[in-house]
């Protein structure tokens, strides 16, 4: 190596200083005549092209250096097949003592620089694609005037403006003053503190999307001297998330209030059940005592005997009415807790109907309502006669209560495989808007003052008819009267249920 | 009258009342004694069994269902295991008519609470033979 160097340095001996400089400069230099033929080159060119001067003198420069591809610039193919990229400056010179023009080419190998540029371009392109496609809004503002200098697609969408309209503008150009003041204050805070700021929730009004909620991070970017240069903002649109969270909270609240309502309902049901059973306990001995006292008094003589016995009889009747009320409450608690059970037996529906009419004879005559009966024979099926009696007693009781003393029609018919019982009065009727409600528990169509009641009779009746797989319906015209109709299947269905 | 009635000791005309509610038990006793029956009381099934072990078999047991210590159902199960007691007719006196319905094959009758005095007399007279008719 040292030998070689000494050898080559020997070749430089005797050169004039300017010539020596031309040989030693690290820029490759080539002189060509006006035909493009190489006249002289320096050592840098020899090294670059990997050939000795003697080999190439007289050859056309364009056979050694190519410029045949758009955008690729000058290139040189090396012996090993690799390509070097060149930067070439050329200058035409006039040689006074020679014929024609000469061209001086100064050539630099820029392969490394070019590769670095390319890879940096590639990295930039990658970052650009990344930036454009992340769903969060990314924006960059100039630290001096807070004008937008860079935005991504998500930012365009959220702000509702294309980036051409945004570049060079500030927040004041498309947000309300109030909003822009807020954003600017935060920007300044970040730039002056030099610290990243996290804004968990801020509100913007988008031109296209309306009110949006953003979770924003603001990052200061300093120049090489540490002075603020840019402000980077990254905002996640949390409008949807926020709505979902709101809905979740709302649902949770609804769930809580529903559970509370259910608990309240359960408490009420439990209370009714307990109250009804508690009320019943003293009723049993009370009823027996009231019934038994006349036994003791039989044949006894004492003042006001008849009056006393009449009072006892009245008390007994009142107690029976009280027992009916307690039974209603018990039925209600049985139904609401799903404990209503039927004792089905082969029943001619005439039997419970007649039994109810017997029991209500006194009330009918007191109300002055005439009862028209239209009862078909042999309407026989599987029913719980006690429960059917209860339903009829409710409906007939209502017809008497609300019938205004006008005639009441009760009919029993066989319609195909169904039994149909109709009770029709000519009384005050039921307002249309109340007709759907009357079969619900505690609902009453009539005022409590004029027509007192628990509001459970029709509900219990409907449940009893349902338990028989039947249907109870009402037709009514206010002021003209009401017609209740019960339809129940006579036979047992294929599943063995009624 | 059924065969079971004939198995009753017609001379005793005794009724055993098994009922935890004192008011009801006393009223039942009063009403039946007034009608001429001899009445024994027990406040639950356990006491009822104790009474039966000391007494001549009554012609009827009036049995409540819901009682502490030993309820009506358990009492009936216990009676089934004793051949001498098995034949004593039982009338269940209960507010739980639904629960009693399933007992119809084990008892001679069900009287629903609140008790109707006429029905009570009718039932007791049926199984023990009316003293009034005698």
Short mmCIF file of N, CA and C in Angstrom, two decimals, chain B residues 2-3 5 7-8 11 19 21 33 36 44 58 62 78-79 81 84-85 89 91 93 103 105 111-112 124 127-128 132:
data_model
loop_
_atom_site.label_atom_id
_atom_site.label_comp_id
_atom_site.label_asym_id
_atom_site.label_seq_id
_atom_site.Cartn_x
_atom_site.Cartn_y
_atom_site.Cartn_z
N UNK B 2 -122.11 -43.42 56.88
CA UNK B 2 -121.13 -44.34 56.30
C UNK B 2 -120.67 -45.35 57.34
N UNK B 3 -119.85 -46.26 56.88
CA UNK B 3 -119.37 -47.32 57.78
C UNK B 3 -118.50 -46.75 58.89
N UNK B 5 -118.76 -44.08 60.47
CA UNK B 5 -119.58 -43.58 61.58
C UNK B 5 -119.90 -44.71 62.55
N UNK B 7 -118.16 -47.16 63.20
CA UNK B 7 -116.99 -47.54 63.98
C UNK B 7 -116.78 -46.61 65.17
N UNK B 8 -117.48 -45.48 65.15
CA UNK B 8 -117.35 -44.55 66.27
C UNK B 8 -117.95 -45.14 67.53
N UNK B 11 -121.34 -44.05 72.28
CA UNK B 11 -121.70 -43.55 73.61
C UNK B 11 -120.87 -42.34 74.01
N UNK B 19 -106.17 -27.19 67.39
CA UNK B 19 -106.19 -25.82 66.83
C UNK B 19 -105.31 -24.94 67.70
N UNK B 21 -105.10 -21.51 67.59
CA UNK B 21 -105.69 -20.22 67.96
C UNK B 21 -106.67 -20.41 69.13
N UNK B 33 -119.97 -28.04 72.95
CA UNK B 33 -120.46 -28.44 74.28
C UNK B 33 -121.93 -28.04 74.43
N UNK B 36 -123.96 -30.52 73.15
CA UNK B 36 -124.00 -31.76 73.92
C UNK B 36 -122.82 -32.69 73.72
N UNK B 44 -101.72 -28.11 69.37
CA UNK B 44 -100.97 -28.45 68.15
C UNK B 44 -101.01 -29.97 67.94
N UNK B 58 -111.96 -40.53 70.01
CA UNK B 58 -113.12 -39.65 69.80
C UNK B 58 -113.85 -40.05 68.51
N UNK B 62 -111.42 -32.45 64.81
CA UNK B 62 -111.42 -31.19 64.03
C UNK B 62 -109.98 -30.69 64.01
N UNK B 78 -98.76 -38.99 61.28
CA UNK B 78 -98.54 -39.74 62.52
C UNK B 78 -99.72 -40.68 62.80
N UNK B 79 -100.93 -40.23 62.52
CA UNK B 79 -102.12 -41.06 62.76
C UNK B 79 -102.12 -42.29 61.86
N UNK B 81 -99.80 -44.11 61.01
CA UNK B 81 -98.90 -45.17 61.48
C UNK B 81 -99.48 -45.96 62.65
N UNK B 84 -104.90 -48.16 65.44
CA UNK B 84 -106.08 -47.87 66.26
C UNK B 84 -106.61 -46.46 65.99
N UNK B 85 -105.70 -45.59 65.57
CA UNK B 85 -106.11 -44.20 65.37
C UNK B 85 -106.49 -43.91 63.91
N UNK B 89 -112.34 -40.44 62.01
CA UNK B 89 -112.57 -39.45 60.94
C UNK B 89 -111.99 -38.08 61.32
N UNK B 91 -111.98 -33.98 60.18
CA UNK B 91 -112.47 -32.87 59.36
C UNK B 91 -111.47 -31.71 59.54
N UNK B 93 -110.20 -28.01 59.41
CA UNK B 93 -110.77 -26.67 59.54
C UNK B 93 -109.66 -25.68 59.18
N UNK B 103 -106.01 -32.59 50.13
CA UNK B 103 -106.14 -33.53 51.24
C UNK B 103 -107.45 -34.32 51.16
N UNK B 105 -108.62 -36.82 49.84
CA UNK B 105 -108.67 -38.28 49.97
C UNK B 105 -108.22 -38.74 51.36
N UNK B 111 -113.80 -27.83 56.41
CA UNK B 111 -114.62 -26.66 56.76
C UNK B 111 -113.73 -25.45 56.60
N UNK B 112 -114.23 -24.51 55.80
CA UNK B 112 -113.41 -23.34 55.49
C UNK B 112 -113.57 -22.30 56.59
N UNK B 124 -120.27 -32.10 62.15
CA UNK B 124 -120.02 -32.87 63.38
C UNK B 124 -121.17 -33.86 63.61
N UNK B 127 -120.85 -36.98 61.38
CA UNK B 127 -119.85 -37.99 61.74
C UNK B 127 -120.05 -38.57 63.13
N UNK B 128 -120.71 -37.85 64.00
CA UNK B 128 -120.87 -38.37 65.36
C UNK B 128 -122.32 -38.77 65.65
N UNK B 132 -129.08 -34.35 69.16
CA UNK B 132 -130.41 -33.73 69.18
C UNK B 132 -131.45 -34.67 68.61
#
